[in-house]
Coordinates of C-alpha atoms in Angstrom, one line a residue:
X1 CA 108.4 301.1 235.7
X2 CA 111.9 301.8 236.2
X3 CA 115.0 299.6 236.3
X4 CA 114.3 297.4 239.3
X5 CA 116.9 297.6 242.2
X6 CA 117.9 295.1 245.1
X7 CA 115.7 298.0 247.4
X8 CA 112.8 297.2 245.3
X9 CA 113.3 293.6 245.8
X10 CA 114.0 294.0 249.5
X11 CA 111.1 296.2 250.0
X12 CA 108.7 293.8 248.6
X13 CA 110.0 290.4 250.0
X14 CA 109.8 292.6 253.1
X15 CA 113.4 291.5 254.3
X16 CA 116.6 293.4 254.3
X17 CA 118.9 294.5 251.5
X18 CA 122.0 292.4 252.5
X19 CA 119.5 289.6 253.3
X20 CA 118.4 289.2 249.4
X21 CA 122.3 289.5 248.5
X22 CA 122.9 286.5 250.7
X23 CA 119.9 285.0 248.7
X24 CA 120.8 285.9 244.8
X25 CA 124.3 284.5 245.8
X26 CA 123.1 281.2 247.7
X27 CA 124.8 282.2 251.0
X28 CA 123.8 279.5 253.6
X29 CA 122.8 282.0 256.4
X30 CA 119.5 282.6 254.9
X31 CA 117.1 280.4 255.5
X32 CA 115.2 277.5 252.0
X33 CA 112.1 279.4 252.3
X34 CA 113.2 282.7 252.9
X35 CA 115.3 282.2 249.8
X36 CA 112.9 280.5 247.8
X37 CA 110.6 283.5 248.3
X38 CA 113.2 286.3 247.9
X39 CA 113.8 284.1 244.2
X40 CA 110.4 284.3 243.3
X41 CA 109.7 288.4 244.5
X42 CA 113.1 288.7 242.3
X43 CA 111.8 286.9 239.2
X44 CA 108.5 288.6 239.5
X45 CA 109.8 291.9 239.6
X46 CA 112.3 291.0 236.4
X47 CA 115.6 291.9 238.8
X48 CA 118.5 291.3 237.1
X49 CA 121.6 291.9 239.1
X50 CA 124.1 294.3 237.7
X51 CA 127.3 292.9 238.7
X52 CA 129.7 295.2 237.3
X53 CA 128.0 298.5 237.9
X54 CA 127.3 299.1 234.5
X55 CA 124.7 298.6 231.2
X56 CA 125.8 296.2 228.6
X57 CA 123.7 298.1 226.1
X58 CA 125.5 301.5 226.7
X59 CA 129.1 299.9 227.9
X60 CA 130.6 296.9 226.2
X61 CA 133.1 294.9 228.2
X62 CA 134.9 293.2 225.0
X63 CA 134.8 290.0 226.8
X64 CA 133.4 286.5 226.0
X65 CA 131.7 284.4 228.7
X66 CA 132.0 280.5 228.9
X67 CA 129.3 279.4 231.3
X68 CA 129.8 275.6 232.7
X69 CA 129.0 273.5 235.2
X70 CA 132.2 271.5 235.3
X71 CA 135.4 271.6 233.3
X72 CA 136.5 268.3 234.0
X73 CA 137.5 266.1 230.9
X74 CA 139.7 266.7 227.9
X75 CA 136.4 268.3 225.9
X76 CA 136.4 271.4 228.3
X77 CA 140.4 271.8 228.2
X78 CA 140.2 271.6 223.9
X79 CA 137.0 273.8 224.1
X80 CA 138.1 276.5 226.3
X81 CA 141.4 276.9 224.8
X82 CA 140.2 277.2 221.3
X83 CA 137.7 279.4 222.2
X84 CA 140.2 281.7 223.9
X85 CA 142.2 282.1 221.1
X86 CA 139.3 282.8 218.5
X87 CA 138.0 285.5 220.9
X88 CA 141.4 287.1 220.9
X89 CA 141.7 287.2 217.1
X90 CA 138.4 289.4 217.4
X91 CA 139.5 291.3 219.7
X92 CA 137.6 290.0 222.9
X93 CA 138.9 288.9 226.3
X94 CA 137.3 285.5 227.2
X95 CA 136.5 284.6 230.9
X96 CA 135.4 281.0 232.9
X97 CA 131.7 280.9 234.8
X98 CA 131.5 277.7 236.4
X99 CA 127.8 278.0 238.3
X100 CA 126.1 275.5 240.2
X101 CA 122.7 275.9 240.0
X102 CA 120.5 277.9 237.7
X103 CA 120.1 281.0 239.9
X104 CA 124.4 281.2 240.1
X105 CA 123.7 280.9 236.1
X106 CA 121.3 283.2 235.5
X107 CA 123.1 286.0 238.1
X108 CA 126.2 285.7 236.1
X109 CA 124.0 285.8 232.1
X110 CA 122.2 288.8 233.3
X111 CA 124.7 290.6 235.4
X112 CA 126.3 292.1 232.4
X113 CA 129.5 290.7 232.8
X114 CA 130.4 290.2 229.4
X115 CA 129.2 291.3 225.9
X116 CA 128.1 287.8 225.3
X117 CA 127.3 284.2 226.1
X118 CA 129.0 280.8 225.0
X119 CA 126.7 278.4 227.0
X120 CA 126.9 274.5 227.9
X121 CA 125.0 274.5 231.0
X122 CA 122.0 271.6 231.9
X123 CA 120.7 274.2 234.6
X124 CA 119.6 276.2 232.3
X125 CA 115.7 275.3 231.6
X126 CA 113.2 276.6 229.4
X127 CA 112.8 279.6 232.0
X128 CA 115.6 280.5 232.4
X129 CA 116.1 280.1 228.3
X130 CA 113.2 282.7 228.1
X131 CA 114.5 285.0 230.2
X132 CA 117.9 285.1 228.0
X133 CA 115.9 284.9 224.8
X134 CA 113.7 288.0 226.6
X135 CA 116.4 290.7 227.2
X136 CA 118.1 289.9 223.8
X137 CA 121.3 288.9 225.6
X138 CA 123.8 287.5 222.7
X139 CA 124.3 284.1 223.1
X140 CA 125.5 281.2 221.5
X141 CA 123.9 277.3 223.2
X142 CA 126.3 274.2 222.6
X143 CA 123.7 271.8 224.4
X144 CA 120.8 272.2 222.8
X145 CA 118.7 273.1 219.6
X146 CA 117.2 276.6 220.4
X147 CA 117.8 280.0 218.5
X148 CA 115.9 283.3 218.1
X149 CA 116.9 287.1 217.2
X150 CA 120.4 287.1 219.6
X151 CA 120.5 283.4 219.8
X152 CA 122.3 280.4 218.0
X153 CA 123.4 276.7 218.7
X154 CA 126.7 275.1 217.3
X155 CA 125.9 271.6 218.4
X156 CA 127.5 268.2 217.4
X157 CA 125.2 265.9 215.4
X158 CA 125.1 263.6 217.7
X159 CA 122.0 261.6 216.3
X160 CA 123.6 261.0 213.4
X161 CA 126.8 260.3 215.1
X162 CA 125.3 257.5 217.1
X163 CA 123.3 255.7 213.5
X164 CA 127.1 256.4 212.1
X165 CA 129.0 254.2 215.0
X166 CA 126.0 251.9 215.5
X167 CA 125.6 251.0 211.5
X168 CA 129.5 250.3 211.8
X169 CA 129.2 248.3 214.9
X170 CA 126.2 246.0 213.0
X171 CA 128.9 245.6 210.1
X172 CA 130.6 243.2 211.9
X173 CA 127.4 240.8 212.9
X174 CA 127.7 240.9 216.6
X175 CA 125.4 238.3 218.6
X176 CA 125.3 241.1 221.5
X177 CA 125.9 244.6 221.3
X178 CA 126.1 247.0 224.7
X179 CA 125.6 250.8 224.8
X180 CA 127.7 252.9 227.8
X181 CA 125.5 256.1 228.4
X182 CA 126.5 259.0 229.2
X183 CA 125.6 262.0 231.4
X184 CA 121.4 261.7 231.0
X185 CA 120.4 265.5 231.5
X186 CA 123.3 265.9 228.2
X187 CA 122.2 266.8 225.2
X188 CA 125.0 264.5 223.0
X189 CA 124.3 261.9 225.3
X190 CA 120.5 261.7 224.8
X191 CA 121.2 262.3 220.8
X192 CA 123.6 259.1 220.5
X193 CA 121.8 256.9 222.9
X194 CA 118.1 257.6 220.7
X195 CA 120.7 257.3 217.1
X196 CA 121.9 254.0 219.0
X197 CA 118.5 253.2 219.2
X198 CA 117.0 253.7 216.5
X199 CA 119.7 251.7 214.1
X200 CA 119.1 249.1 216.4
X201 CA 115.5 249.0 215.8
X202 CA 115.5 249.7 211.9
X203 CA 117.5 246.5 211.9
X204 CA 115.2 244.3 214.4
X205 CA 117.7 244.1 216.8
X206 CA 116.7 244.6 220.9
X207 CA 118.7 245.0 223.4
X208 CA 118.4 243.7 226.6
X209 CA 118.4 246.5 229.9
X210 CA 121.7 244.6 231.7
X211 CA 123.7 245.6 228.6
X212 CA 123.1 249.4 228.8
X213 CA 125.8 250.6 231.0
X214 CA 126.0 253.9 233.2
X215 CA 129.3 255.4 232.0
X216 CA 128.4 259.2 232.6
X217 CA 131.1 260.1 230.4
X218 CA 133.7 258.9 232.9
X219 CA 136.6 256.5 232.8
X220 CA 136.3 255.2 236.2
X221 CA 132.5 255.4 236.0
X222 CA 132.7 253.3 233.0
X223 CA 135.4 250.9 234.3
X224 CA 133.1 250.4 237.7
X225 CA 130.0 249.9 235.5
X226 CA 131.5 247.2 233.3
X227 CA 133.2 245.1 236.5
X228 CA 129.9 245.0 237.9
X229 CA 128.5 243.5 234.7
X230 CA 131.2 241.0 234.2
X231 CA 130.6 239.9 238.2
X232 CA 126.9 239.2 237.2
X233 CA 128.4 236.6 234.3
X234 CA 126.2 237.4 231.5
X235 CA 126.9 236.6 228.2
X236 CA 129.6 239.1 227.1
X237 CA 128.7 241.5 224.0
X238 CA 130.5 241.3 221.1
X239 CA 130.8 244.6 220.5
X240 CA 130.3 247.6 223.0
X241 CA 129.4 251.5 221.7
X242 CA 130.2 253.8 224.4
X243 CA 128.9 257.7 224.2
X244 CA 132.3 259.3 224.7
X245 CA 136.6 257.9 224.3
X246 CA 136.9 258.3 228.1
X247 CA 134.1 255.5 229.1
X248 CA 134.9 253.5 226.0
X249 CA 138.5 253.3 227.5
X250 CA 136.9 252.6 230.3
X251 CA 135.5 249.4 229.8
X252 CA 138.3 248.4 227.8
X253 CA 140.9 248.7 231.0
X254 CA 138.6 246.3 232.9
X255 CA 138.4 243.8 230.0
X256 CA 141.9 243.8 229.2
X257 CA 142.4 243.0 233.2
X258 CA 139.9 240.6 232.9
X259 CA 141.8 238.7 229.7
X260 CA 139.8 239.4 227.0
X261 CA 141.1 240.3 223.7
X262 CA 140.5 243.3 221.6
X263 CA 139.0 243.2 219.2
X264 CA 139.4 239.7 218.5
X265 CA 136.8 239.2 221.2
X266 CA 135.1 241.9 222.0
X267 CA 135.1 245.6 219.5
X268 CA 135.1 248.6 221.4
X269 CA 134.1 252.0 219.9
X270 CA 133.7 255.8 221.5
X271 CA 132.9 259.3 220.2
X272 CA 135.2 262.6 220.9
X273 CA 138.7 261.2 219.3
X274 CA 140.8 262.4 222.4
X275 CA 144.3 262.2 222.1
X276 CA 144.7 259.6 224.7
X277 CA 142.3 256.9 222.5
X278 CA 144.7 257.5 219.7
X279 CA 147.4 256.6 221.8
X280 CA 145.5 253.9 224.0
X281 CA 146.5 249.8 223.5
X282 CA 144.2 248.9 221.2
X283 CA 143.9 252.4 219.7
X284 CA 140.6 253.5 220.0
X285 CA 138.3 253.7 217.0
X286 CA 135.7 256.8 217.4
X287 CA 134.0 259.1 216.0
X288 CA 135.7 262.6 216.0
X289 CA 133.5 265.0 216.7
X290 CA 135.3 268.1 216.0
X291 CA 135.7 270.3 219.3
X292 CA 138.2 272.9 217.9
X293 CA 135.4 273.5 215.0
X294 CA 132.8 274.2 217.5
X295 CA 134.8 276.5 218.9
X296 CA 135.4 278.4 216.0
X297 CA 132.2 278.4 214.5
X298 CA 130.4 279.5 218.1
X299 CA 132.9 282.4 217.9
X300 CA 132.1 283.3 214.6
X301 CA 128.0 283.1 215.5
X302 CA 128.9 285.4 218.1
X303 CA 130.6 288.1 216.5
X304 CA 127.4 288.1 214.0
X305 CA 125.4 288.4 217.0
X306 CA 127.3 291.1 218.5
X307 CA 126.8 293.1 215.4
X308 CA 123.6 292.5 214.4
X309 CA 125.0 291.3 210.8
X310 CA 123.0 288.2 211.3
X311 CA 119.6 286.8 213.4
X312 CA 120.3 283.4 215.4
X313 CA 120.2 280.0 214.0
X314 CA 121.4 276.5 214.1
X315 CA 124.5 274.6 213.5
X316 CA 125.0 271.3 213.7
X317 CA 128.7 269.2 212.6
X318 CA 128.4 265.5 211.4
X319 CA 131.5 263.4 213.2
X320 CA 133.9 261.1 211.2
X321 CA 134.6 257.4 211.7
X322 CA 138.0 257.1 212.6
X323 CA 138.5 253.3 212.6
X324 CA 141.6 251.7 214.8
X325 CA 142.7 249.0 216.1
X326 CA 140.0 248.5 219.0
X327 CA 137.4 247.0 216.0
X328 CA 139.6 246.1 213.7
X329 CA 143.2 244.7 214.5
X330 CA 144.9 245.6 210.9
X331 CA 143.6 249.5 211.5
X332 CA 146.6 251.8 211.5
X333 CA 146.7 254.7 214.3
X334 CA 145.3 257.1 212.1

């Protein structure tokens, strides 16, 4: 069979050609079922929409594609400047996909847009993985542990990340010790809350449900989470661990307001090292994760990709405590 066209498609959903447009592109006028079964005629058929008019395999665009769901936060600005100016030292234009859902993701990954993938995306699923891992589209995954022939992953190691902070945290001997999550679906989150975990159990220690807070990587997630604990009066924690710098600052805004003293009453620890916890009052202490160095080494993974010089694999970078004055007062700034 052929390459499959939007006609083909059209023809055997039984709906018009501009009607399965509005559909691969989430246009509201058509109709959730209609949709749903123009989605499923397409991924039967193996459609993949050519969104430039032309085959990657014969035609290389000499660009780089980021594909996100968000770019809010200092990781994403760090992240997507770096990567910009590693692409242009080989040579390559880099462009922004922001998607929200996995059939605006997989339109853009399969459209031949660019010459390859840099990927942090939660809707992407196995499926969808597959398909990528199925046409041999070059790709490098920063949220996740997956690689084949075109396929790598430059991930942080956030497992050992979270035994590193939690093993520092237990150092001190705190009565109570509280975790802020982050975003769930996130890979780093999962990793540091399960490292968090785990250190916690190796040393019989439990921890109670009330002191697992719902930061979602935010600030003001963080900051809500940890008033509405303090307005319940349980015991404080002597120590809080919090998966990223923005929801460990977080907390600490609320319990400076609240008169509390860091860290002679409560030590306060995140993961990233953004340049705001360096600067914060207590300075942060973190663990720095290294965002321009997953930058650079996706870039380099890709370029191997590109020219076949190397099959996929995985890449994962250990963090480094970086202590300050938020766990221990006679810390310098770094």
């Amino acid at each position: 069979m052929g390459k499959v066209t939007i006609k083909d498609v059209a023809r055997e959903a039984g709906v018009s050609i501009s009607t399965v447009s509005n559909a691969l592109n989430g246009v509201d006028v058509v109709l959730p079922e209609t949709k749903a079964h123009i989605l499923e005629v397409a991924d039967r058929l193996h459609y993949i929409p050519n969104m430039n008019g032309r085959n990657l395999k014969t035609k290389a665009t000499k660009t780089i594609g980021l594909l996100v769901t968000s770019l809010k936060g200092p990781y994403f600005g760090i992240l997507a400047d770096t990567l910009f100016w590693e692409c242009k030292k080989n040579g390559y234009d880099f462009n922004i996909f922001v998607t929200w859902d996995s059939q605006s993701a997989m339109n853009n990954v399969l459209g031949n847009r660019v010459d390859g993938w840099i990927i942090l995306d939660n809707d992407i699923q196995k499926t969808e993985e597959n398909r990528i891992f199925a046409y041999e589209i070059p790709t490098v995954f920063l949220d996740r542990e997956s690689s084949g022939e075109k396929a790598s992953s430059v991930v942080f190691d956030s497992y050992h990340d979270g035994v590193m902070a939690t093993e520092y945290l237990l150092q001190k001997k705190p009565q109570k010790i509280a975790f802020v999550q982050g975003v769930w679906n996130n890979y780093d989150a999962r990793q540091r809350y399960q490292g968090f975990m785990d250190t916690l159990a190796r040393h019989d220690m439990e921890i109670e449900s009330e002191y697992i807070l719902n930061g979602s990587f935010e600030r003001y997630t963080a900051h809500d989470a940890m008033q509405e604990f303090l307005q319940k009066k349980r015991p404080i924690p002597n120590a809080i661990f919090a998966a990223n710098d923005l929801s460990a600052i977080g907390c600490m805004d609320v319990l400076l307001e609240a008169g509390y003293h860091i860290p002679e009453d409560i030590i306060v620890m995140g993961v990233d090292d953004i340049e705001l916890g360096e600067w914060y009052r207590p300075a942060l202490t973190t663990i720095r994760t290294g965002i321009e160095k997953q930058a650079v080494v996706a870039v380099e993974k890709m370029m191997t990709l590109l020219t076949g010089e190397a099959k996929g694999d995985i890449t994962k970078i250990q963090g480094t405590l970086i202590e300050r004055q938020s766990t221990n007062k006679n810390a310098g700034a770094d």
